[in-house]
mmCIF file of C-alpha atoms in Angstrom:
data_model
loop_
_atom_site.group_PDB
_atom_site.id
_atom_site.type_symbol
_atom_site.label_atom_id
_atom_site.label_comp_id
_atom_site.label_asym_id
_atom_site.label_seq_id
_atom_site.Cartn_x
_atom_site.Cartn_y
_atom_site.Cartn_z
ATOM 1 C CA UNK F 1 -11.291 7.920 27.568
ATOM 2 C CA UNK F 2 -7.558 8.978 27.351
ATOM 3 C CA UNK F 3 -4.683 9.637 29.676
ATOM 4 C CA UNK F 4 -1.499 11.365 29.725
ATOM 5 C CA UNK F 5 1.313 9.000 30.810
ATOM 6 C CA UNK F 6 1.784 5.892 28.520
ATOM 7 C CA UNK F 7 4.234 4.410 31.327
ATOM 8 C CA UNK F 8 1.316 4.382 33.998
ATOM 9 C CA UNK F 9 -0.934 2.028 32.217
ATOM 10 C CA UNK F 10 -2.358 0.080 35.194
ATOM 11 C CA UNK F 11 -3.590 3.267 36.658
ATOM 12 C CA UNK F 12 -6.498 3.596 34.268
ATOM 13 C CA UNK F 13 -9.394 2.184 35.760
ATOM 14 C CA UNK F 14 -10.649 0.758 32.493
ATOM 15 C CA UNK F 15 -7.887 -1.553 31.679
ATOM 16 C CA UNK F 16 -8.724 -4.114 34.362
ATOM 17 C CA UNK F 17 -12.107 -3.721 33.245
ATOM 18 C CA UNK F 18 -11.578 -4.463 29.627
ATOM 19 C CA UNK F 19 -9.287 -7.287 30.400
ATOM 20 C CA UNK F 20 -12.315 -9.054 32.194
ATOM 21 C CA UNK F 21 -14.656 -8.223 29.748
ATOM 22 C CA UNK F 22 -12.200 -9.961 26.929
ATOM 23 C CA UNK F 23 -11.807 -12.866 29.213
ATOM 24 C CA UNK F 24 -15.803 -12.988 29.532
ATOM 25 C CA UNK F 25 -16.140 -12.667 25.776
ATOM 26 C CA UNK F 26 -13.651 -15.622 25.074
ATOM 27 C CA UNK F 27 -15.143 -17.674 27.693
ATOM 28 C CA UNK F 28 -18.398 -17.293 25.953
ATOM 29 C CA UNK F 29 -16.828 -17.931 22.563
ATOM 30 C CA UNK F 30 -15.648 -21.340 23.865
ATOM 31 C CA UNK F 31 -19.282 -22.325 23.818
ATOM 32 C CA UNK F 32 -19.125 -21.891 20.016
ATOM 33 C CA UNK F 33 -21.989 -19.531 19.354
ATOM 34 C CA UNK F 34 -21.882 -16.136 20.837
ATOM 35 C CA UNK F 35 -25.730 -15.702 19.579
ATOM 36 C CA UNK F 36 -26.754 -18.790 21.745
ATOM 37 C CA UNK F 37 -25.912 -19.592 25.157
ATOM 38 C CA UNK F 38 -27.720 -20.643 28.525
ATOM 39 C CA UNK F 39 -27.986 -19.815 32.130
ATOM 40 C CA UNK F 40 -25.706 -20.107 33.979
ATOM 41 C CA UNK F 41 -23.226 -17.842 32.236
ATOM 42 C CA UNK F 42 -19.436 -18.692 32.485
ATOM 43 C CA UNK F 43 -18.220 -16.676 35.693
ATOM 44 C CA UNK F 44 -15.885 -14.459 33.665
ATOM 45 C CA UNK F 45 -18.851 -13.259 31.381
ATOM 46 C CA UNK F 46 -21.239 -12.670 34.588
ATOM 47 C CA UNK F 47 -18.292 -10.725 36.161
ATOM 48 C CA UNK F 48 -17.732 -8.566 32.943
ATOM 49 C CA UNK F 49 -21.500 -7.815 32.672
ATOM 50 C CA UNK F 50 -21.518 -6.547 36.412
ATOM 51 C CA UNK F 51 -18.444 -4.621 36.083
ATOM 52 C CA UNK F 52 -19.530 -2.898 33.015
ATOM 53 C CA UNK F 53 -23.077 -2.380 34.523
ATOM 54 C CA UNK F 54 -21.510 -0.607 37.705
ATOM 55 C CA UNK F 55 -19.072 1.674 35.593
ATOM 56 C CA UNK F 56 -22.071 2.808 33.521
ATOM 57 C CA UNK F 57 -24.151 3.586 36.646
ATOM 58 C CA UNK F 58 -21.116 5.554 38.073
ATOM 59 C CA UNK F 59 -20.586 7.581 34.916
ATOM 60 C CA UNK F 60 -24.352 8.042 34.525
ATOM 61 C CA UNK F 61 -24.520 6.148 31.346
ATOM 62 C CA UNK F 62 -27.253 3.545 30.410
ATOM 63 C CA UNK F 63 -25.831 -0.022 31.060
ATOM 64 C CA UNK F 64 -26.683 -3.090 29.168
ATOM 65 C CA UNK F 65 -29.948 -4.852 30.143
ATOM 66 C CA UNK F 66 -28.525 -8.444 29.996
ATOM 67 C CA UNK F 67 -25.523 -10.394 28.727
ATOM 68 C CA UNK F 68 -27.355 -10.604 25.197
ATOM 69 C CA UNK F 69 -27.528 -7.065 25.276
ATOM 70 C CA UNK F 70 -24.129 -6.359 26.243
ATOM 71 C CA UNK F 71 -22.655 -8.822 23.602
ATOM 72 C CA UNK F 72 -24.546 -6.658 21.009
ATOM 73 C CA UNK F 73 -22.302 -3.640 22.510
ATOM 74 C CA UNK F 74 -19.288 -5.664 21.741
ATOM 75 C CA UNK F 75 -20.440 -6.041 17.879
ATOM 76 C CA UNK F 76 -22.032 -2.894 17.315
ATOM 77 C CA UNK F 77 -20.372 -0.212 19.556
ATOM 78 C CA UNK F 78 -16.507 0.406 19.089
ATOM 79 C CA UNK F 79 -14.476 0.443 22.335
ATOM 80 C CA UNK F 80 -13.603 3.982 22.067
ATOM 81 C CA UNK F 81 -17.194 4.579 22.435
ATOM 82 C CA UNK F 82 -17.784 2.852 25.966
ATOM 83 C CA UNK F 83 -17.729 4.718 29.071
ATOM 84 C CA UNK F 84 -14.388 3.493 30.444
ATOM 85 C CA UNK F 85 -11.013 5.284 31.096
ATOM 86 C CA UNK F 86 -8.326 3.818 29.039
ATOM 87 C CA UNK F 87 -4.535 4.818 28.186
ATOM 88 C CA UNK F 88 -3.734 6.807 25.200
ATOM 89 C CA UNK F 89 -3.809 4.419 21.899
ATOM 90 C CA UNK F 90 -5.202 1.632 23.646
ATOM 91 C CA UNK F 91 -7.985 1.567 21.440
ATOM 92 C CA UNK F 92 -8.004 2.800 17.959
ATOM 93 C CA UNK F 93 -11.275 4.138 16.267
ATOM 94 C CA UNK F 94 -13.520 1.388 14.781
ATOM 95 C CA UNK F 95 -12.117 -1.469 17.051
ATOM 96 C CA UNK F 96 -14.908 -3.959 18.330
ATOM 97 C CA UNK F 97 -14.394 -7.002 20.629
ATOM 98 C CA UNK F 98 -16.862 -9.151 18.276
ATOM 99 C CA UNK F 99 -17.103 -9.137 14.709
ATOM 100 C CA UNK F 100 -20.445 -8.143 13.754
ATOM 101 C CA UNK F 101 -20.628 -10.010 10.589
ATOM 102 C CA UNK F 102 -19.442 -13.425 11.887
ATOM 103 C CA UNK F 103 -20.166 -13.230 15.484
ATOM 104 C CA UNK F 104 -16.495 -14.442 16.307
ATOM 105 C CA UNK F 105 -14.209 -12.500 18.697
ATOM 106 C CA UNK F 106 -11.954 -10.297 16.802
ATOM 107 C CA UNK F 107 -8.115 -9.807 16.316
ATOM 108 C CA UNK F 108 -8.369 -6.707 18.874
ATOM 109 C CA UNK F 109 -10.189 -8.931 21.331
ATOM 110 C CA UNK F 110 -7.354 -11.513 21.154
ATOM 111 C CA UNK F 111 -4.664 -8.542 21.367
ATOM 112 C CA UNK F 112 -6.001 -7.190 24.533
ATOM 113 C CA UNK F 113 -6.334 -11.013 25.612
ATOM 114 C CA UNK F 114 -2.472 -11.055 25.454
ATOM 115 C CA UNK F 115 -2.260 -7.842 27.663
ATOM 116 C CA UNK F 116 -1.771 -7.851 31.485
ATOM 117 C CA UNK F 117 0.659 -9.738 33.846
ATOM 118 C CA UNK F 118 -1.644 -12.826 34.043
ATOM 119 C CA UNK F 119 -2.712 -13.440 30.593
ATOM 120 C CA UNK F 120 -3.583 -16.984 29.822
ATOM 121 C CA UNK F 121 -3.783 -16.395 26.342
ATOM 122 C CA UNK F 122 -0.047 -15.224 26.255
ATOM 123 C CA UNK F 123 1.062 -18.140 28.237
ATOM 124 C CA UNK F 124 -0.607 -20.450 25.957
ATOM 125 C CA UNK F 125 1.053 -19.033 22.869
ATOM 126 C CA UNK F 126 4.705 -18.406 24.055
ATOM 127 C CA UNK F 127 4.633 -21.321 26.495
ATOM 128 C CA UNK F 128 3.841 -23.758 23.813
ATOM 129 C CA UNK F 129 6.623 -22.211 21.690
ATOM 130 C CA UNK F 130 9.148 -22.495 24.530
ATOM 131 C CA UNK F 131 8.173 -25.961 25.216
ATOM 132 C CA UNK F 132 8.458 -27.022 21.507
ATOM 133 C CA UNK F 133 11.918 -25.456 21.335
ATOM 134 C CA UNK F 134 12.960 -27.287 24.585
ATOM 135 C CA UNK F 135 11.841 -30.395 23.433
ATOM 136 C CA UNK F 136 13.299 -30.320 20.365
ATOM 137 C CA UNK F 137 16.819 -29.422 21.967
ATOM 138 C CA UNK F 138 16.376 -32.166 24.725
ATOM 139 C CA UNK F 139 15.996 -34.820 22.040
ATOM 140 C CA UNK F 140 18.893 -33.783 20.056
ATOM 141 C CA UNK F 141 16.674 -33.332 17.149
ATOM 142 C CA UNK F 142 17.081 -29.718 16.132
ATOM 143 C CA UNK F 143 14.877 -30.104 12.838
ATOM 144 C CA UNK F 144 12.096 -30.947 15.234
ATOM 145 C CA UNK F 145 11.078 -27.300 16.099
ATOM 146 C CA UNK F 146 11.012 -25.599 12.794
ATOM 147 C CA UNK F 147 8.938 -28.827 11.561
ATOM 148 C CA UNK F 148 6.544 -27.954 14.327
ATOM 149 C CA UNK F 149 6.341 -24.179 13.674
ATOM 150 C CA UNK F 150 5.897 -24.879 10.168
ATOM 151 C CA UNK F 151 3.076 -27.587 10.611
ATOM 152 C CA UNK F 152 1.216 -24.537 12.344
ATOM 153 C CA UNK F 153 1.450 -22.216 9.587
ATOM 154 C CA UNK F 154 0.921 -24.682 6.842
ATOM 155 C CA UNK F 155 -1.650 -26.903 8.092
ATOM 156 C CA UNK F 156 -4.148 -25.147 10.744
ATOM 157 C CA UNK F 157 -6.783 -27.624 9.632
ATOM 158 C CA UNK F 158 -5.930 -31.312 9.689
ATOM 159 C CA UNK F 159 -8.363 -34.313 8.838
ATOM 160 C CA UNK F 160 -7.785 -37.886 9.727
ATOM 161 C CA UNK F 161 -5.239 -38.435 6.726
ATOM 162 C CA UNK F 162 -3.306 -35.378 8.129
ATOM 163 C CA UNK F 163 -3.487 -36.771 11.509
ATOM 164 C CA UNK F 164 -1.870 -40.410 10.477
ATOM 165 C CA UNK F 165 0.807 -38.130 8.375
ATOM 166 C CA UNK F 166 1.696 -36.482 11.323
ATOM 167 C CA UNK F 167 1.815 -39.595 13.482
ATOM 168 C CA UNK F 168 4.403 -41.265 11.035
ATOM 169 C CA UNK F 169 6.632 -38.076 10.609
ATOM 170 C CA UNK F 170 9.968 -38.590 12.420
ATOM 171 C CA UNK F 171 10.788 -34.856 12.825
ATOM 172 C CA UNK F 172 7.723 -34.419 14.943
ATOM 173 C CA UNK F 173 8.332 -37.271 17.437
ATOM 174 C CA UNK F 174 9.798 -35.074 20.302
ATOM 175 C CA UNK F 175 6.381 -32.509 19.924
ATOM 176 C CA UNK F 176 3.930 -35.181 19.026
ATOM 177 C CA UNK F 177 2.126 -34.686 22.368
ATOM 178 C CA UNK F 178 2.124 -31.052 21.671
ATOM 179 C CA UNK F 179 0.535 -31.295 18.318
ATOM 180 C CA UNK F 180 -2.408 -33.494 19.996
ATOM 181 C CA UNK F 181 -2.879 -30.641 22.662
ATOM 182 C CA UNK F 182 -3.266 -27.713 20.323
ATOM 183 C CA UNK F 183 -5.724 -29.153 17.558
ATOM 184 C CA UNK F 184 -9.230 -29.407 18.670
ATOM 185 C CA UNK F 185 -12.305 -31.147 16.718
ATOM 186 C CA UNK F 186 -13.882 -28.341 14.722
ATOM 187 C CA UNK F 187 -16.720 -26.842 15.509
ATOM 188 C CA UNK F 188 -20.081 -27.229 13.687
ATOM 189 C CA UNK F 189 -20.418 -23.691 13.022
ATOM 190 C CA UNK F 190 -17.823 -23.999 10.172
ATOM 191 C CA UNK F 191 -19.970 -27.007 8.686
ATOM 192 C CA UNK F 192 -21.916 -26.159 5.398
ATOM 193 C CA UNK F 193 -23.574 -28.820 3.154
ATOM 194 C CA UNK F 194 -21.678 -31.552 5.003
ATOM 195 C CA UNK F 195 -18.264 -29.943 4.300
ATOM 196 C CA UNK F 196 -15.512 -27.801 6.066
ATOM 197 C CA UNK F 197 -13.924 -25.497 3.644
ATOM 198 C CA UNK F 198 -10.425 -23.805 3.990
ATOM 199 C CA UNK F 199 -9.325 -20.387 2.782
ATOM 200 C CA UNK F 200 -7.257 -20.817 -0.187
ATOM 201 C CA UNK F 201 -5.053 -17.764 1.012
ATOM 202 C CA UNK F 202 -4.365 -18.699 4.598
ATOM 203 C CA UNK F 203 -5.587 -22.357 5.015
ATOM 204 C CA UNK F 204 -7.711 -21.520 8.073
ATOM 205 C CA UNK F 205 -11.368 -22.541 7.928
ATOM 206 C CA UNK F 206 -13.907 -20.161 6.331
ATOM 207 C CA UNK F 207 -17.173 -19.202 8.389
ATOM 208 C CA UNK F 208 -20.444 -19.782 6.348
ATOM 209 C CA UNK F 209 -22.790 -16.868 6.399
ATOM 210 C CA UNK F 210 -26.415 -16.942 6.005
ATOM 211 C CA UNK F 211 -26.387 -15.354 2.724
ATOM 212 C CA UNK F 212 -24.430 -17.919 1.074
ATOM 213 C CA UNK F 213 -21.164 -16.210 1.209
ATOM 214 C CA UNK F 214 -17.967 -16.794 3.567
ATOM 215 C CA UNK F 215 -15.877 -15.083 6.054
ATOM 216 C CA UNK F 216 -12.315 -15.423 6.895
ATOM 217 C CA UNK F 217 -11.097 -14.666 10.355
ATOM 218 C CA UNK F 218 -7.725 -13.445 9.051
ATOM 219 C CA UNK F 219 -7.300 -9.960 8.764
ATOM 220 C CA UNK F 220 -4.695 -10.138 5.924
ATOM 221 C CA UNK F 221 -7.111 -12.150 3.893
ATOM 222 C CA UNK F 222 -10.284 -9.940 4.278
ATOM 223 C CA UNK F 223 -8.205 -6.767 3.242
ATOM 224 C CA UNK F 224 -7.757 -8.509 -0.196
ATOM 225 C CA UNK F 225 -11.364 -8.740 -1.009
ATOM 226 C CA UNK F 226 -13.917 -11.699 -0.863
ATOM 227 C CA UNK F 227 -12.754 -14.879 0.538
ATOM 228 C CA UNK F 228 -11.449 -17.306 -1.727
ATOM 229 C CA UNK F 229 -12.940 -20.862 -0.681
ATOM 230 C CA UNK F 230 -10.487 -23.728 -1.368
ATOM 231 C CA UNK F 231 -10.959 -27.450 -1.813
ATOM 232 C CA UNK F 232 -13.969 -28.427 0.702
ATOM 233 C CA UNK F 233 -13.264 -31.201 3.260
ATOM 234 C CA UNK F 234 -16.367 -33.388 3.091
ATOM 235 C CA UNK F 235 -17.159 -34.582 6.633
ATOM 236 C CA UNK F 236 -17.836 -38.286 5.697
ATOM 237 C CA UNK F 237 -14.699 -38.503 3.680
ATOM 238 C CA UNK F 238 -12.259 -36.492 5.965
ATOM 239 C CA UNK F 239 -13.401 -37.981 9.224
ATOM 240 C CA UNK F 240 -12.933 -36.021 12.061
ATOM 241 C CA UNK F 241 -11.694 -32.577 11.158
ATOM 242 C CA UNK F 242 -9.646 -30.531 13.726
ATOM 243 C CA UNK F 243 -8.567 -27.018 13.828
ATOM 244 C CA UNK F 244 -5.983 -25.378 15.371
ATOM 245 C CA UNK F 245 -6.775 -23.194 18.698
ATOM 246 C CA UNK F 246 -7.921 -19.849 17.716
ATOM 247 C CA UNK F 247 -5.050 -18.057 19.682
ATOM 248 C CA UNK F 248 -2.640 -19.874 17.724
ATOM 249 C CA UNK F 249 -3.933 -19.284 14.616
ATOM 250 C CA UNK F 250 -3.618 -15.545 15.107
ATOM 251 C CA UNK F 251 -0.382 -15.135 16.816
ATOM 252 C CA UNK F 252 1.511 -17.897 15.318
ATOM 253 C CA UNK F 253 -0.223 -18.991 11.981
ATOM 254 C CA UNK F 254 -0.746 -15.757 10.623
ATOM 255 C CA UNK F 255 2.640 -14.188 11.393
ATOM 256 C CA UNK F 256 4.235 -17.281 10.267
ATOM 257 C CA UNK F 257 2.659 -16.897 6.760
ATOM 258 C CA UNK F 258 4.833 -13.509 6.940
ATOM 259 C CA UNK F 259 7.883 -15.438 7.869
ATOM 260 C CA UNK F 260 7.695 -17.905 4.757
ATOM 261 C CA UNK F 261 7.082 -14.912 2.598
ATOM 262 C CA UNK F 262 9.993 -13.130 3.812
ATOM 263 C CA UNK F 263 12.361 -16.141 3.472
ATOM 264 C CA UNK F 264 11.303 -16.331 -0.077
ATOM 265 C CA UNK F 265 12.035 -12.566 -0.434
ATOM 266 C CA UNK F 266 15.369 -12.985 1.005
ATOM 267 C CA UNK F 267 16.663 -15.979 -0.682
ATOM 268 C CA UNK F 268 15.740 -14.361 -3.959
ATOM 269 C CA UNK F 269 18.248 -11.898 -2.944
ATOM 270 C CA UNK F 270 20.854 -14.344 -2.148
ATOM 271 C CA UNK F 271 20.641 -13.675 1.710
ATOM 272 C CA UNK F 272 20.986 -16.790 3.772
ATOM 273 C CA UNK F 273 18.221 -17.588 6.176
ATOM 274 C CA UNK F 274 17.123 -19.972 8.799
ATOM 275 C CA UNK F 275 13.725 -20.186 10.040
ATOM 276 C CA UNK F 276 12.691 -20.792 13.774
ATOM 277 C CA UNK F 277 16.517 -21.833 14.926
ATOM 278 C CA UNK F 278 16.028 -24.029 17.815
ATOM 279 C CA UNK F 279 19.059 -22.230 19.472
ATOM 280 C CA UNK F 280 17.572 -18.593 19.234
ATOM 281 C CA UNK F 281 14.262 -17.318 20.422
ATOM 282 C CA UNK F 282 13.423 -15.714 16.929
ATOM 283 C CA UNK F 283 11.655 -16.751 13.935
ATOM 284 C CA UNK F 284 13.985 -15.775 11.245
ATOM 285 C CA UNK F 285 17.786 -15.592 11.524
ATOM 286 C CA UNK F 286 19.598 -13.999 8.815
ATOM 287 C CA UNK F 287 23.500 -14.472 8.592
ATOM 288 C CA UNK F 288 24.892 -11.576 6.241
ATOM 289 C CA UNK F 289 28.046 -12.086 4.020
ATOM 290 C CA UNK F 290 30.283 -10.201 6.650
ATOM 291 C CA UNK F 291 28.987 -12.734 9.159
ATOM 292 C CA UNK F 292 27.055 -10.270 11.043
ATOM 293 C CA UNK F 293 23.523 -11.875 12.321
ATOM 294 C CA UNK F 294 20.219 -10.239 12.414
ATOM 295 C CA UNK F 295 17.698 -12.027 14.563
ATOM 296 C CA UNK F 296 14.018 -11.166 13.549
ATOM 297 C CA UNK F 297 10.589 -12.031 15.068
ATOM 298 C CA UNK F 298 7.688 -11.497 13.163
ATOM 299 C CA UNK F 299 4.355 -10.087 14.917
ATOM 300 C CA UNK F 300 0.676 -9.251 13.410
ATOM 301 C CA UNK F 301 -1.061 -6.887 15.908
ATOM 302 C CA UNK F 302 -3.495 -4.237 14.563
ATOM 303 C CA UNK F 303 -2.723 -2.180 17.825
ATOM 304 C CA UNK F 304 0.478 -0.918 18.141
ATOM 305 C CA UNK F 305 0.260 0.073 21.756
ATOM 306 C CA UNK F 306 -0.748 -3.304 22.801
ATOM 307 C CA UNK F 307 2.317 -4.842 20.590
ATOM 308 C CA UNK F 308 4.561 -2.445 22.552
ATOM 309 C CA UNK F 309 3.310 -3.405 25.689
ATOM 310 C CA UNK F 310 3.886 -6.815 24.695
ATOM 311 C CA UNK F 311 7.672 -6.218 23.757
ATOM 312 C CA UNK F 312 8.436 -5.057 27.299
ATOM 313 C CA UNK F 313 7.224 -8.635 28.396
ATOM 314 C CA UNK F 314 8.359 -10.827 25.388
ATOM 315 C CA UNK F 315 11.114 -8.757 23.767
ATOM 316 C CA UNK F 316 13.488 -10.659 21.484
ATOM 317 C CA UNK F 317 16.169 -12.700 23.436
ATOM 318 C CA UNK F 318 18.826 -13.227 21.001
ATOM 319 C CA UNK F 319 22.362 -13.820 22.128
ATOM 320 C CA UNK F 320 23.812 -12.745 18.960
ATOM 321 C CA UNK F 321 24.024 -9.733 16.441
ATOM 322 C CA UNK F 322 20.884 -7.305 16.185
ATOM 323 C CA UNK F 323 17.312 -8.000 17.308
ATOM 324 C CA UNK F 324 14.113 -6.775 15.175
ATOM 325 C CA UNK F 325 10.480 -7.159 15.391
ATOM 326 C CA UNK F 326 8.710 -7.112 12.133
ATOM 327 C CA UNK F 327 5.134 -6.474 11.305
ATOM 328 C CA UNK F 328 3.239 -6.600 7.830
ATOM 329 C CA UNK F 329 3.514 -3.609 5.881
ATOM 330 C CA UNK F 330 -0.145 -3.143 5.682
ATOM 331 C CA UNK F 331 -0.749 -2.628 9.578
ATOM 332 C CA UNK F 332 1.398 0.442 9.370
ATOM 333 C CA UNK F 333 -0.328 1.577 6.087
ATOM 334 C CA UNK F 334 -3.818 1.284 8.221
ATOM 335 C CA UNK F 335 -2.458 3.069 11.252
ATOM 336 C CA UNK F 336 -0.691 6.449 10.853
ATOM 337 C CA UNK F 337 2.005 6.669 13.644
ATOM 338 C CA UNK F 338 2.122 2.810 14.183
ATOM 339 C CA UNK F 339 5.892 2.602 14.790
ATOM 340 C CA UNK F 340 5.854 6.000 16.730
ATOM 341 C CA UNK F 341 3.368 4.533 19.157
ATOM 342 C CA UNK F 342 5.109 1.063 19.392
ATOM 343 C CA UNK F 343 8.154 2.812 20.503
ATOM 344 C CA UNK F 344 6.246 4.969 23.222
ATOM 345 C CA UNK F 345 4.700 2.039 24.654
ATOM 346 C CA UNK F 346 7.993 -0.449 24.126
ATOM 347 C CA UNK F 347 10.837 1.936 25.018
ATOM 348 C CA UNK F 348 10.602 2.004 28.772
ATOM 349 C CA UNK F 349 11.783 -1.709 29.176
ATOM 350 C CA UNK F 350 12.518 -3.139 25.730
ATOM 351 C CA UNK F 351 15.981 -2.176 25.368
ATOM 352 C CA UNK F 352 15.883 -0.207 22.240
ATOM 353 C CA UNK F 353 14.206 -3.023 20.001
ATOM 354 C CA UNK F 354 13.551 -1.933 16.607
ATOM 355 C CA UNK F 355 10.387 -2.295 14.681
ATOM 356 C CA UNK F 356 10.288 -2.549 11.011
ATOM 357 C CA UNK F 357 7.696 -3.511 8.170
ATOM 358 C CA UNK F 358 8.543 -6.437 6.180
ATOM 359 C CA UNK F 359 9.007 -4.246 3.283
ATOM 360 C CA UNK F 360 11.482 -2.008 5.195
ATOM 361 C CA UNK F 361 13.446 -5.090 6.441
ATOM 362 C CA UNK F 362 13.768 -6.464 2.974
ATOM 363 C CA UNK F 363 15.003 -2.988 1.870
ATOM 364 C CA UNK F 364 17.643 -2.504 4.961
ATOM 365 C CA UNK F 365 19.094 -5.919 4.058
ATOM 366 C CA UNK F 366 19.215 -5.215 0.484
ATOM 367 C CA UNK F 367 21.222 -1.919 1.117
ATOM 368 C CA UNK F 368 23.513 -3.681 3.403
ATOM 369 C CA UNK F 369 24.386 -6.418 0.929
ATOM 370 C CA UNK F 370 24.707 -4.070 -1.965
ATOM 371 C CA UNK F 371 27.295 -1.867 0.120
ATOM 372 C CA UNK F 372 29.328 -4.845 0.768
ATOM 373 C CA UNK F 373 29.432 -5.844 -2.755
ATOM 374 C CA UNK F 374 30.350 -2.119 -3.919
ATOM 375 C CA UNK F 375 33.195 -2.205 -1.350
ATOM 376 C CA UNK F 376 34.439 -5.654 -2.645
ATOM 377 C CA UNK F 377 34.301 -4.660 -6.123
ATOM 378 C CA UNK F 378 36.215 -1.506 -5.436
ATOM 379 C CA UNK F 379 38.906 -3.549 -3.471
ATOM 380 C CA UNK F 380 39.113 -6.073 -6.253
ATOM 381 C CA UNK F 381 39.788 -2.918 -8.956
ATOM 382 C CA UNK F 382 42.498 -1.658 -6.579
#
């Protein structure tokens, strides 16, 4: 299960196998229901089943009997218990590919979908962000890019009235086609008693459960307890309801909410911030009183090894000041050694990129501002 050299990731036979399994799971999820599907299976799903079956036979383990049986594996068997060889820390205890309660792909599944040189999910997420920044710059409308990013954070669910508001928002003119490409008509799996119900915390749609309860896909919400249903969108009144693509909800909307929280905390301290500046590849640009600049990208990964791998490919690219990646504090609390694991997997090519929690970032900036204030106070006294 565990190898020795963190730098030789692709030498582990389980890496390409798990990548293929993840692609198969996500292809099946595109059918909207991982409980019900028909032959023929999507090619990636059939290929994943064939490969995991062969791996089991080679290792003397009992293979899944069918694709439904294999999906039960993904729901009920943590990946650390699969008969495959993976690098150190590639999988943490208790990580599954499919959530047993909702039958949706897990956060961890999508994090593995970002892994690898030919990740279509990574290209979707980062390609969209780069294209939006370029279109905004080309139109000489720098406000368009942060308006687009804020839309994806604050409105991952849009009804007909919301679509009209977007169509008349002049700041979104350069990226209007992009907006249309990332929102999809909402699946009936979210429909309950003729309405779609957003989460009051994260604004994403809640999944109705057979027992009458709700399930929220957002890890940050689930750790806070039972979901908090927001105002339902009654289908007959709201018209066609659209939901942001799942990968964008995880890698753009979720971290974006941390960005907005950071902005509020830093402004309360009197620290100047700019969100999603079109001229810098970052989420938050902080300009300190001495003119020094910190550029910050917010990530929200459960697995620090996969985040470290991502840092090697998509490291901060600021042209000014110091670069930081920031993760929510709860991720580090849930995973002992999170930062050390990230550094082991990112240090080879990430150029010394520093990873901080959101709490540690606020503390570091507070100390820096306070030190400058004390120095200025001493100079005034002298």
